[in-house]
């Protein structure tokens, strides 16, 4: 969705041409997999930092486009709302002190945004859902004025029939209606990427699916929405419902959700995931595709797979498969999308180290996880983690029932340590960041738990907006 020329209103012939280009991209990817053209022998990681911008009253500050004119670097980019920004961090080879390097990157880039924001009497907040956010903030007046965002809103609104319904039940209940896709802008995340080889993709993807639950349970930071205490990671419910295009039209009810965990384990390759999505989820937008990916391959060049990239950008798997080209070489990545922004950059990097280590360690320890765990249990575990955080219970390998803290401390953290060691990560880096996870789990002190307990201590002191502003200010001061 980084392209500006996408449209939900292409003529039927243009959409047929886009679909043809999409299938052509799949054939090109299949040929690259068959001919061994996907990069191997190197393991890289990367991340995307999303953040909120707030004013002196700790309310959303719609100044993102102004800040981008000042920042003026390709790493900084827009998000759906003008009170959000995204930072695409440069990839790093997974070895040595790579997590210290990542931490420095995050601090540097977030610091640049913070300094630019301060010049406009604004601040950065790293949090999954901003406590001071209101339904009125999510109006189209705050949509980022870029063609791709208008196209996304038009397409999703048309498929939803013009009405967006949000219903989340946690410690309290929230039921609201909205008129645009802007509910999605209530979320910010810290998305982590891990490069994998073509032959190991299916195995690593399946392990990543299983690991999503314990990693999220230790990382929750989004318990509040519109003043209501809901799930410990309410982002999961909010994002899924904000782009659900199946609700209003009977013939769409059997389609797969656009924000999804998946329906089954992957058997063979990344093609399994793309083919399932294309078969079950209609394209939201299209574009005129000039590049013929098969012809590019025949010339001995590397295609960018533009139609597939556009399509994949509108299917929001919690573990998303990614294709990219770096330094002229095509590669495959896993993108973990379950992790929230914040509460500190150290926490975010620790979450990244935990997830990457757990995937690498689990890949070596568990074998074919599809033979040892029911897929429905993996999906149910993720929902349990989102609802309860470290209070969740899981159905784990071989049908074992275990609490989230016990599983993380006794099994997943040691696996993550061994996974990072096998990748050649420095012991100091491993200790520094995994110890953050261990301390957090032993104390049961996630960002979400801190927010919930802080809110409880207010009691009847102050109005709801005052309480939400105080929480946001406290989170910002401590980040």
Short mmCIF file of C-alpha atoms in Angstrom, two decimals:
data_model
loop_
_atom_site.label_atom_id
_atom_site.label_comp_id
_atom_site.label_asym_id
_atom_site.label_seq_id
_atom_site.Cartn_x
_atom_site.Cartn_y
_atom_site.Cartn_z
CA UNK A 1 0.00 0.00 0.00
CA UNK A 2 3.00 2.31 -0.28
CA UNK A 3 1.98 3.22 -3.82
CA UNK A 4 -0.06 6.36 -4.34
CA UNK A 5 -1.81 5.29 -7.57
CA UNK A 6 -4.03 2.58 -6.07
CA UNK A 7 -7.78 2.85 -6.56
CA UNK A 8 -10.95 1.07 -5.44
CA UNK A 9 -12.78 2.33 -8.55
CA UNK A 10 -10.97 0.70 -11.44
CA UNK A 11 -13.16 -0.31 -14.35
CA UNK A 12 -13.94 -4.05 -14.61
CA UNK A 13 -11.38 -4.43 -17.34
CA UNK A 14 -8.72 -2.74 -15.22
CA UNK A 15 -9.48 -4.96 -12.24
CA UNK A 16 -9.25 -8.02 -14.48
CA UNK A 17 -5.86 -6.76 -15.64
CA UNK A 18 -4.79 -6.27 -12.01
CA UNK A 19 -5.94 -9.80 -11.13
CA UNK A 20 -4.02 -11.16 -14.12
CA UNK A 21 -0.92 -9.31 -12.92
CA UNK A 22 -1.44 -10.71 -9.41
CA UNK A 23 -1.56 -14.28 -10.69
CA UNK A 24 1.42 -13.57 -12.93
CA UNK A 25 3.35 -12.43 -9.86
CA UNK A 26 2.49 -15.70 -8.13
CA UNK A 27 3.83 -17.66 -11.11
CA UNK A 28 7.01 -15.61 -11.03
CA UNK A 29 7.46 -16.28 -7.32
CA UNK A 30 6.85 -19.98 -7.90
CA UNK A 31 9.55 -19.95 -10.59
CA UNK A 32 11.99 -18.17 -8.27
CA UNK A 33 11.35 -20.75 -5.54
CA UNK A 34 11.76 -23.61 -8.00
CA UNK A 35 15.00 -22.23 -9.45
CA UNK A 36 16.57 -21.41 -6.07
CA UNK A 37 16.71 -17.65 -6.66
CA UNK A 38 15.59 -16.62 -3.16
CA UNK A 39 18.48 -15.35 -1.04
CA UNK A 40 19.91 -17.80 1.48
CA UNK A 41 22.85 -17.95 3.85
CA UNK A 42 22.04 -14.75 5.72
CA UNK A 43 19.61 -13.99 8.55
CA UNK A 44 18.41 -10.40 8.87
CA UNK A 45 15.93 -8.64 11.10
CA UNK A 46 14.12 -5.34 10.91
CA UNK A 47 11.29 -3.40 12.51
CA UNK A 48 8.60 -0.79 11.93
CA UNK A 49 7.85 1.68 14.71
CA UNK A 50 4.40 3.25 14.85
CA UNK A 51 3.64 6.04 17.30
CA UNK A 52 1.08 8.58 18.47
CA UNK A 53 1.52 12.35 18.38
CA UNK A 54 -0.18 14.29 21.20
CA UNK A 55 -0.64 17.94 22.12
CA UNK A 56 -0.14 19.70 25.48
CA UNK A 57 -3.43 18.29 26.72
CA UNK A 58 -2.27 14.75 25.84
CA UNK A 59 -4.89 14.57 23.09
CA UNK A 60 -4.14 13.38 19.53
CA UNK A 61 -2.20 16.03 17.60
CA UNK A 62 -2.86 15.91 13.80
CA UNK A 63 0.56 17.22 12.78
CA UNK A 64 2.16 14.22 11.05
CA UNK A 65 2.33 15.74 7.57
CA UNK A 66 3.94 18.89 9.00
CA UNK A 67 6.56 16.80 10.79
CA UNK A 68 7.37 14.80 7.67
CA UNK A 69 8.26 18.00 5.84
CA UNK A 70 10.82 18.69 8.54
CA UNK A 71 12.12 15.13 8.99
CA UNK A 72 12.34 14.60 5.23
CA UNK A 73 13.94 11.13 5.23
CA UNK A 74 12.61 7.95 3.60
CA UNK A 75 12.56 6.09 6.93
CA UNK A 76 9.73 8.33 8.14
CA UNK A 77 6.35 7.82 6.54
CA UNK A 78 2.66 8.43 7.00
CA UNK A 79 0.06 6.25 8.65
CA UNK A 80 -3.71 6.30 8.20
CA UNK A 81 -4.28 9.17 10.66
CA UNK A 82 -2.52 12.52 10.84
CA UNK A 83 -1.78 11.92 14.54
CA UNK A 84 0.29 8.79 13.77
CA UNK A 85 3.70 8.30 12.21
CA UNK A 86 5.60 5.21 11.08
CA UNK A 87 9.35 4.67 11.06
CA UNK A 88 10.79 1.96 8.81
CA UNK A 89 14.06 0.98 10.47
CA UNK A 90 16.98 -0.20 8.31
CA UNK A 91 17.49 -4.00 8.37
CA UNK A 92 20.32 -5.52 10.40
CA UNK A 93 22.14 -8.84 10.14
CA UNK A 94 21.06 -11.04 13.05
CA UNK A 95 24.39 -11.48 14.84
CA UNK A 96 26.70 -9.81 17.34
CA UNK A 97 25.16 -6.86 19.16
CA UNK A 98 22.34 -6.46 16.63
CA UNK A 99 19.71 -5.75 19.30
CA UNK A 100 21.82 -3.01 20.83
CA UNK A 101 22.12 -1.60 17.32
CA UNK A 102 18.34 -1.86 16.85
CA UNK A 103 17.80 -0.11 20.19
CA UNK A 104 20.07 2.74 19.10
CA UNK A 105 18.21 3.00 15.80
CA UNK A 106 14.82 3.19 17.52
CA UNK A 107 16.03 5.78 20.03
CA UNK A 108 17.63 7.85 17.27
CA UNK A 109 14.62 7.90 14.95
CA UNK A 110 12.02 8.33 17.70
CA UNK A 111 14.21 11.08 19.12
CA UNK A 112 14.17 12.89 15.79
CA UNK A 113 10.37 12.76 15.75
CA UNK A 114 10.20 13.90 19.38
CA UNK A 115 12.42 16.92 18.74
CA UNK A 116 10.42 17.93 15.68
CA UNK A 117 7.18 17.49 17.66
CA UNK A 118 8.42 19.63 20.56
CA UNK A 119 8.93 22.51 18.16
CA UNK A 120 5.17 22.30 17.61
CA UNK A 121 4.29 21.96 21.30
CA UNK A 122 3.63 18.24 20.82
CA UNK A 123 4.98 14.96 22.17
CA UNK A 124 5.44 11.33 21.09
CA UNK A 125 3.70 8.52 22.97
CA UNK A 126 4.62 4.85 22.51
CA UNK A 127 1.50 2.88 23.42
CA UNK A 128 -0.76 0.37 21.69
CA UNK A 129 -3.94 2.46 22.05
CA UNK A 130 -3.85 6.06 23.24
CA UNK A 131 -6.01 6.40 26.41
CA UNK A 132 -7.19 9.91 25.44
CA UNK A 133 -8.39 8.78 22.01
CA UNK A 134 -12.11 9.40 21.41
CA UNK A 135 -14.50 8.28 18.72
CA UNK A 136 -14.60 11.82 17.33
CA UNK A 137 -10.81 11.76 16.79
CA UNK A 138 -11.35 8.96 14.30
CA UNK A 139 -13.23 11.10 11.81
CA UNK A 140 -12.23 11.55 8.19
CA UNK A 141 -11.04 15.06 9.06
CA UNK A 142 -7.98 13.33 10.54
CA UNK A 143 -7.28 10.94 7.65
CA UNK A 144 -3.85 11.49 6.10
CA UNK A 145 -4.46 13.28 2.78
CA UNK A 146 -2.89 10.66 0.51
CA UNK A 147 -4.65 8.83 -2.35
CA UNK A 148 -3.95 5.37 -0.95
CA UNK A 149 -5.75 6.13 2.34
CA UNK A 150 -8.81 7.52 0.58
CA UNK A 151 -8.78 4.43 -1.65
CA UNK A 152 -8.59 2.15 1.40
CA UNK A 153 -11.47 3.95 3.10
CA UNK A 154 -13.64 3.93 -0.03
CA UNK A 155 -13.02 0.23 -0.67
CA UNK A 156 -13.62 -0.97 2.89
CA UNK A 157 -16.66 1.29 3.36
CA UNK A 158 -18.21 -0.01 0.15
CA UNK A 159 -17.68 -3.63 1.20
CA UNK A 160 -19.01 -2.95 4.71
CA UNK A 161 -22.12 -1.30 3.33
CA UNK A 162 -21.25 2.04 4.95
CA UNK A 163 -21.43 1.02 8.61
CA UNK A 164 -18.62 -0.12 10.91
CA UNK A 165 -19.65 -1.91 14.08
CA UNK A 166 -17.28 -2.35 17.01
CA UNK A 167 -18.24 -4.64 19.88
CA UNK A 168 -15.62 -5.68 22.42
CA UNK A 169 -16.37 -7.29 25.77
CA UNK A 170 -13.70 -7.43 28.45
CA UNK A 171 -13.78 -6.19 32.03
CA UNK A 172 -16.21 -3.66 30.57
CA UNK A 173 -18.15 -3.64 27.31
CA UNK A 174 -17.84 -1.32 24.34
CA UNK A 175 -20.35 -1.15 21.50
CA UNK A 176 -20.04 1.70 18.99
CA UNK A 177 -20.81 2.43 15.35
CA UNK A 178 -18.52 4.36 13.03
CA UNK A 179 -18.67 5.64 9.47
CA UNK A 180 -15.14 5.10 8.16
CA UNK A 181 -12.04 2.91 8.25
CA UNK A 182 -10.44 5.36 10.68
CA UNK A 183 -11.05 3.03 13.63
CA UNK A 184 -7.93 1.26 12.41
CA UNK A 185 -5.95 4.40 13.32
CA UNK A 186 -6.56 3.69 17.00
CA UNK A 187 -3.75 1.11 16.92
CA UNK A 188 0.00 1.52 16.91
CA UNK A 189 2.41 -1.40 16.88
CA UNK A 190 6.06 -2.40 16.77
CA UNK A 191 6.25 -4.78 13.83
CA UNK A 192 9.24 -7.12 13.71
CA UNK A 193 10.65 -8.78 10.58
CA UNK A 194 12.78 -11.94 10.36
CA UNK A 195 14.35 -13.07 7.08
CA UNK A 196 14.02 -16.79 6.38
CA UNK A 197 15.11 -19.07 3.57
CA UNK A 198 12.66 -20.44 1.04
CA UNK A 199 13.01 -24.06 2.10
CA UNK A 200 12.45 -23.32 5.79
CA UNK A 201 9.59 -20.85 5.35
CA UNK A 202 6.72 -23.26 6.10
CA UNK A 203 8.38 -24.63 9.24
CA UNK A 204 9.37 -21.20 10.56
CA UNK A 205 5.96 -19.72 9.76
CA UNK A 206 4.19 -22.46 11.70
CA UNK A 207 6.50 -21.98 14.69
CA UNK A 208 5.85 -18.22 14.53
CA UNK A 209 2.12 -18.91 14.64
CA UNK A 210 2.49 -20.97 17.81
CA UNK A 211 4.86 -18.48 19.45
CA UNK A 212 2.57 -15.50 18.85
CA UNK A 213 0.54 -16.26 22.00
CA UNK A 214 3.26 -16.50 24.68
CA UNK A 215 5.17 -13.57 23.17
CA UNK A 216 2.05 -11.39 23.12
CA UNK A 217 1.07 -12.41 26.66
CA UNK A 218 4.34 -10.96 27.92
CA UNK A 219 4.06 -7.79 25.80
CA UNK A 220 0.49 -6.48 26.18
CA UNK A 221 0.14 -2.68 26.33
CA UNK A 222 -3.38 -1.78 25.11
CA UNK A 223 -6.03 -2.37 27.81
CA UNK A 224 -8.13 0.78 27.30
CA UNK A 225 -10.26 2.12 24.47
CA UNK A 226 -12.59 5.13 24.72
CA UNK A 227 -12.24 5.02 28.50
CA UNK A 228 -13.31 1.38 28.81
CA UNK A 229 -11.16 -1.41 30.24
CA UNK A 230 -11.40 -4.19 27.68
CA UNK A 231 -8.78 -6.78 26.65
CA UNK A 232 -5.19 -6.55 27.87
CA UNK A 233 -4.28 -6.17 24.19
CA UNK A 234 -7.43 -4.56 22.81
CA UNK A 235 -5.54 -3.78 19.56
CA UNK A 236 -6.21 -7.35 18.44
CA UNK A 237 -9.99 -6.94 18.62
CA UNK A 238 -10.02 -3.33 17.42
CA UNK A 239 -7.92 -3.99 14.33
CA UNK A 240 -9.81 -7.15 13.39
CA UNK A 241 -13.20 -5.45 13.61
CA UNK A 242 -12.13 -2.15 12.03
CA UNK A 243 -11.40 -3.81 8.67
CA UNK A 244 -13.92 -6.66 8.66
CA UNK A 245 -15.50 -6.46 5.21
CA UNK A 246 -17.72 -9.54 5.63
CA UNK A 247 -20.50 -8.40 7.91
CA UNK A 248 -23.24 -6.82 5.89
CA UNK A 249 -23.45 -8.84 2.68
CA UNK A 250 -24.68 -12.43 3.01
CA UNK A 251 -22.54 -13.67 0.12
CA UNK A 252 -19.42 -12.39 1.93
CA UNK A 253 -20.02 -14.19 5.22
CA UNK A 254 -18.11 -17.29 4.19
CA UNK A 255 -15.04 -15.33 3.13
CA UNK A 256 -12.00 -15.24 5.39
CA UNK A 257 -11.51 -12.20 7.63
CA UNK A 258 -9.09 -9.63 6.23
CA UNK A 259 -7.34 -9.33 9.62
CA UNK A 260 -6.61 -12.92 10.48
CA UNK A 261 -4.50 -15.51 12.18
CA UNK A 262 -5.14 -18.09 9.49
CA UNK A 263 -7.09 -21.30 9.10
CA UNK A 264 -4.46 -24.06 8.99
CA UNK A 265 -0.78 -24.89 9.23
CA UNK A 266 1.35 -24.16 6.17
CA UNK A 267 2.41 -27.36 4.41
CA UNK A 268 4.88 -26.50 1.67
CA UNK A 269 5.90 -22.90 1.06
CA UNK A 270 4.99 -19.23 1.16
CA UNK A 271 2.81 -19.90 -1.89
CA UNK A 272 0.36 -21.78 0.36
CA UNK A 273 -0.35 -18.57 2.29
CA UNK A 274 -0.67 -16.31 -0.74
CA UNK A 275 -2.89 -18.76 -2.64
CA UNK A 276 -5.23 -19.22 0.32
CA UNK A 277 -5.59 -15.47 0.79
CA UNK A 278 -6.19 -14.74 -2.90
CA UNK A 279 -8.78 -17.52 -3.10
CA UNK A 280 -10.72 -16.35 -0.03
CA UNK A 281 -10.20 -12.59 0.27
CA UNK A 282 -11.15 -10.21 -2.57
CA UNK A 283 -8.77 -7.46 -3.63
CA UNK A 284 -9.62 -4.17 -1.93
CA UNK A 285 -7.85 -1.93 -4.40
CA UNK A 286 -6.02 -2.26 -7.68
CA UNK A 287 -3.57 -0.34 -9.81
CA UNK A 288 -2.30 -0.30 -13.34
CA UNK A 289 0.68 -2.68 -13.35
CA UNK A 290 3.23 -1.98 -16.03
CA UNK A 291 5.71 -4.68 -15.04
CA UNK A 292 5.28 -8.25 -16.35
CA UNK A 293 7.08 -10.23 -13.65
CA UNK A 294 7.56 -13.34 -15.79
CA UNK A 295 9.12 -11.26 -18.55
CA UNK A 296 11.41 -9.61 -16.00
CA UNK A 297 12.55 -13.07 -14.89
CA UNK A 298 13.17 -14.17 -18.47
CA UNK A 299 15.50 -11.19 -18.89
CA UNK A 300 17.52 -12.44 -15.92
CA UNK A 301 16.34 -9.61 -13.68
CA UNK A 302 14.60 -9.64 -10.28
CA UNK A 303 10.89 -8.68 -10.29
CA UNK A 304 9.41 -6.62 -7.47
CA UNK A 305 6.03 -8.42 -7.75
CA UNK A 306 4.10 -5.12 -7.58
CA UNK A 307 0.56 -6.54 -7.78
CA UNK A 308 1.29 -9.10 -5.08
CA UNK A 309 2.82 -6.39 -2.88
CA UNK A 310 -0.30 -4.21 -3.23
CA UNK A 311 -2.62 -7.13 -2.50
CA UNK A 312 -0.57 -8.39 0.46
CA UNK A 313 -0.62 -4.87 1.91
CA UNK A 314 -4.40 -5.14 2.33
CA UNK A 315 -4.43 -8.59 3.99
CA UNK A 316 -3.44 -8.24 7.63
CA UNK A 317 -2.27 -11.60 8.94
CA UNK A 318 -0.91 -11.40 12.47
CA UNK A 319 2.11 -13.21 11.08
CA UNK A 320 2.37 -11.83 7.56
CA UNK A 321 4.48 -13.39 4.79
CA UNK A 322 6.63 -10.83 2.98
CA UNK A 323 8.62 -10.81 -0.25
CA UNK A 324 11.22 -8.14 -0.85
CA UNK A 325 14.30 -7.23 -2.83
CA UNK A 326 17.43 -5.94 -1.09
CA UNK A 327 20.61 -5.11 -2.98
CA UNK A 328 19.21 -6.79 -6.06
CA UNK A 329 18.47 -10.10 -4.29
CA UNK A 330 14.93 -11.40 -3.59
CA UNK A 331 14.23 -12.62 -0.08
CA UNK A 332 11.38 -13.84 2.17
CA UNK A 333 10.45 -12.53 5.62
CA UNK A 334 8.09 -13.24 8.48
CA UNK A 335 6.45 -10.10 9.85
CA UNK A 336 5.16 -10.27 13.43
CA UNK A 337 2.24 -7.83 13.75
CA UNK A 338 0.90 -8.71 17.21
CA UNK A 339 3.32 -6.58 19.25
CA UNK A 340 2.12 -3.18 20.51
CA UNK A 341 4.09 0.03 20.52
CA UNK A 342 5.80 0.83 23.84
CA UNK A 343 5.84 1.24 26.72
CA UNK A 344 9.58 2.01 26.23
CA UNK A 345 12.01 1.46 23.39
CA UNK A 346 13.88 -1.02 25.61
CA UNK A 347 10.65 -3.00 26.03
CA UNK A 348 10.06 -2.99 22.28
CA UNK A 349 13.54 -4.29 21.50
CA UNK A 350 13.17 -6.91 24.23
CA UNK A 351 9.90 -8.03 22.65
CA UNK A 352 11.65 -8.27 19.27
CA UNK A 353 14.49 -10.34 20.73
CA UNK A 354 11.99 -12.58 22.52
CA UNK A 355 9.95 -13.23 19.38
CA UNK A 356 12.92 -13.81 17.08
CA UNK A 357 14.66 -16.03 19.61
CA UNK A 358 11.48 -18.00 20.29
CA UNK A 359 10.95 -18.64 16.57
CA UNK A 360 14.56 -19.72 16.03
CA UNK A 361 14.69 -21.81 19.18
CA UNK A 362 11.28 -23.34 18.64
CA UNK A 363 12.15 -24.25 15.06
CA UNK A 364 15.02 -26.33 16.35
CA UNK A 365 13.27 -27.84 19.37
CA UNK A 366 9.73 -28.67 18.33
CA UNK A 367 10.13 -30.28 14.93
CA UNK A 368 6.98 -30.37 12.81
CA UNK A 369 4.68 -28.50 15.17
CA UNK A 370 1.69 -29.28 12.96
CA UNK A 371 1.95 -32.88 14.21
CA UNK A 372 2.05 -31.86 17.86
CA UNK A 373 -0.43 -29.01 18.17
CA UNK A 374 -3.93 -28.44 16.87
CA UNK A 375 -4.11 -25.26 14.81
CA UNK A 376 -7.31 -24.23 16.58
CA UNK A 377 -5.37 -24.31 19.86
CA UNK A 378 -2.67 -22.01 18.43
CA UNK A 379 -5.37 -19.55 17.34
CA UNK A 380 -7.22 -19.85 20.64
CA UNK A 381 -4.00 -19.25 22.55
CA UNK A 382 -3.49 -15.94 20.74
CA UNK A 383 -6.99 -14.77 21.67
CA UNK A 384 -6.43 -15.86 25.26
CA UNK A 385 -3.18 -13.87 25.38
CA UNK A 386 -4.88 -10.80 23.92
CA UNK A 387 -7.71 -11.00 26.45
CA UNK A 388 -5.76 -11.87 29.57
CA UNK A 389 -2.09 -11.12 29.01
CA UNK A 390 -0.07 -12.98 31.63
CA UNK A 391 -3.28 -14.25 33.24
CA UNK A 392 -3.93 -16.40 30.15
CA UNK A 393 -3.84 -20.17 30.06
CA UNK A 394 -2.72 -22.07 26.95
CA UNK A 395 -3.13 -25.46 25.34
CA UNK A 396 0.46 -26.11 24.34
CA UNK A 397 2.52 -28.79 22.62
CA UNK A 398 1.13 -32.33 22.91
CA UNK A 399 -2.05 -31.02 24.55
CA UNK A 400 -0.37 -29.71 27.72
CA UNK A 401 -2.35 -27.07 29.61
CA UNK A 402 -0.16 -24.41 31.13
CA UNK A 403 -0.36 -20.84 32.39
CA UNK A 404 1.36 -18.12 30.38
CA UNK A 405 3.97 -17.24 33.08
CA UNK A 406 4.95 -20.86 33.66
CA UNK A 407 5.27 -21.56 29.93
CA UNK A 408 7.32 -18.43 29.28
CA UNK A 409 9.70 -18.80 32.21
CA UNK A 410 10.25 -22.55 32.05
CA UNK A 411 10.19 -23.15 28.29
CA UNK A 412 9.94 -20.21 25.88
CA UNK A 413 12.61 -17.96 27.41
CA UNK A 414 15.20 -20.79 27.42
CA UNK A 415 14.25 -21.59 23.81
CA UNK A 416 14.62 -17.92 22.88
CA UNK A 417 18.04 -17.83 24.50
CA UNK A 418 19.23 -20.91 22.61
CA UNK A 419 17.75 -19.58 19.36
CA UNK A 420 19.63 -16.28 19.63
CA UNK A 421 22.83 -18.07 20.64
CA UNK A 422 22.60 -20.31 17.57
CA UNK A 423 22.28 -17.20 15.39
CA UNK A 424 25.49 -15.75 16.80
CA UNK A 425 23.95 -12.97 18.90
CA UNK A 426 26.28 -11.68 21.63
CA UNK A 427 25.63 -13.01 25.11
CA UNK A 428 25.47 -9.48 26.51
CA UNK A 429 22.67 -8.61 24.10
CA UNK A 430 20.82 -11.81 24.91
CA UNK A 431 21.06 -11.22 28.66
CA UNK A 432 20.16 -7.55 28.44
CA UNK A 433 16.94 -7.96 26.49
CA UNK A 434 15.68 -11.39 27.55
CA UNK A 435 16.23 -10.43 31.19
CA UNK A 436 13.72 -7.61 30.62
CA UNK A 437 11.16 -10.22 29.57
CA UNK A 438 11.98 -12.48 32.51
CA UNK A 439 11.67 -9.67 35.04
CA UNK A 440 8.45 -8.49 33.46
CA UNK A 441 6.88 -11.96 33.60
CA UNK A 442 8.04 -12.75 37.14
CA UNK A 443 6.59 -9.46 38.39
CA UNK A 444 3.55 -9.79 36.10
CA UNK A 445 4.15 -6.12 35.29
CA UNK A 446 3.29 -5.57 31.65
CA UNK A 447 2.48 -2.15 30.23
CA UNK A 448 -1.19 -3.13 30.23
CA UNK A 449 -1.10 -4.20 33.88
CA UNK A 450 0.55 -0.89 34.84
CA UNK A 451 -2.16 1.07 33.01
CA UNK A 452 -5.00 -0.94 34.57
CA UNK A 453 -3.60 -0.71 38.09
CA UNK A 454 -2.88 3.01 37.70
CA UNK A 455 -6.44 3.60 36.57
CA UNK A 456 -7.78 1.64 39.55
CA UNK A 457 -5.77 3.82 41.95
CA UNK A 458 -7.55 6.93 40.66
CA UNK A 459 -10.82 5.65 42.08
CA UNK A 460 -13.40 8.43 41.78
CA UNK A 461 -10.77 11.16 41.57
CA UNK A 462 -11.29 13.34 38.50
CA UNK A 463 -13.44 12.91 35.42
CA UNK A 464 -12.85 10.19 32.86
CA UNK A 465 -11.07 12.56 30.40
CA UNK A 466 -8.87 13.80 33.25
CA UNK A 467 -7.97 10.26 34.24
CA UNK A 468 -7.14 9.29 30.66
CA UNK A 469 -4.98 12.41 30.27
CA UNK A 470 -3.14 11.63 33.51
CA UNK A 471 -2.45 8.06 32.36
CA UNK A 472 -1.16 9.28 29.00
CA UNK A 473 1.06 11.90 30.63
CA UNK A 474 2.47 9.33 33.05
CA UNK A 475 3.18 6.87 30.24
CA UNK A 476 4.89 9.59 28.20
CA UNK A 477 7.04 10.75 31.14
CA UNK A 478 8.15 7.18 31.87
CA UNK A 479 8.85 6.09 28.30
#
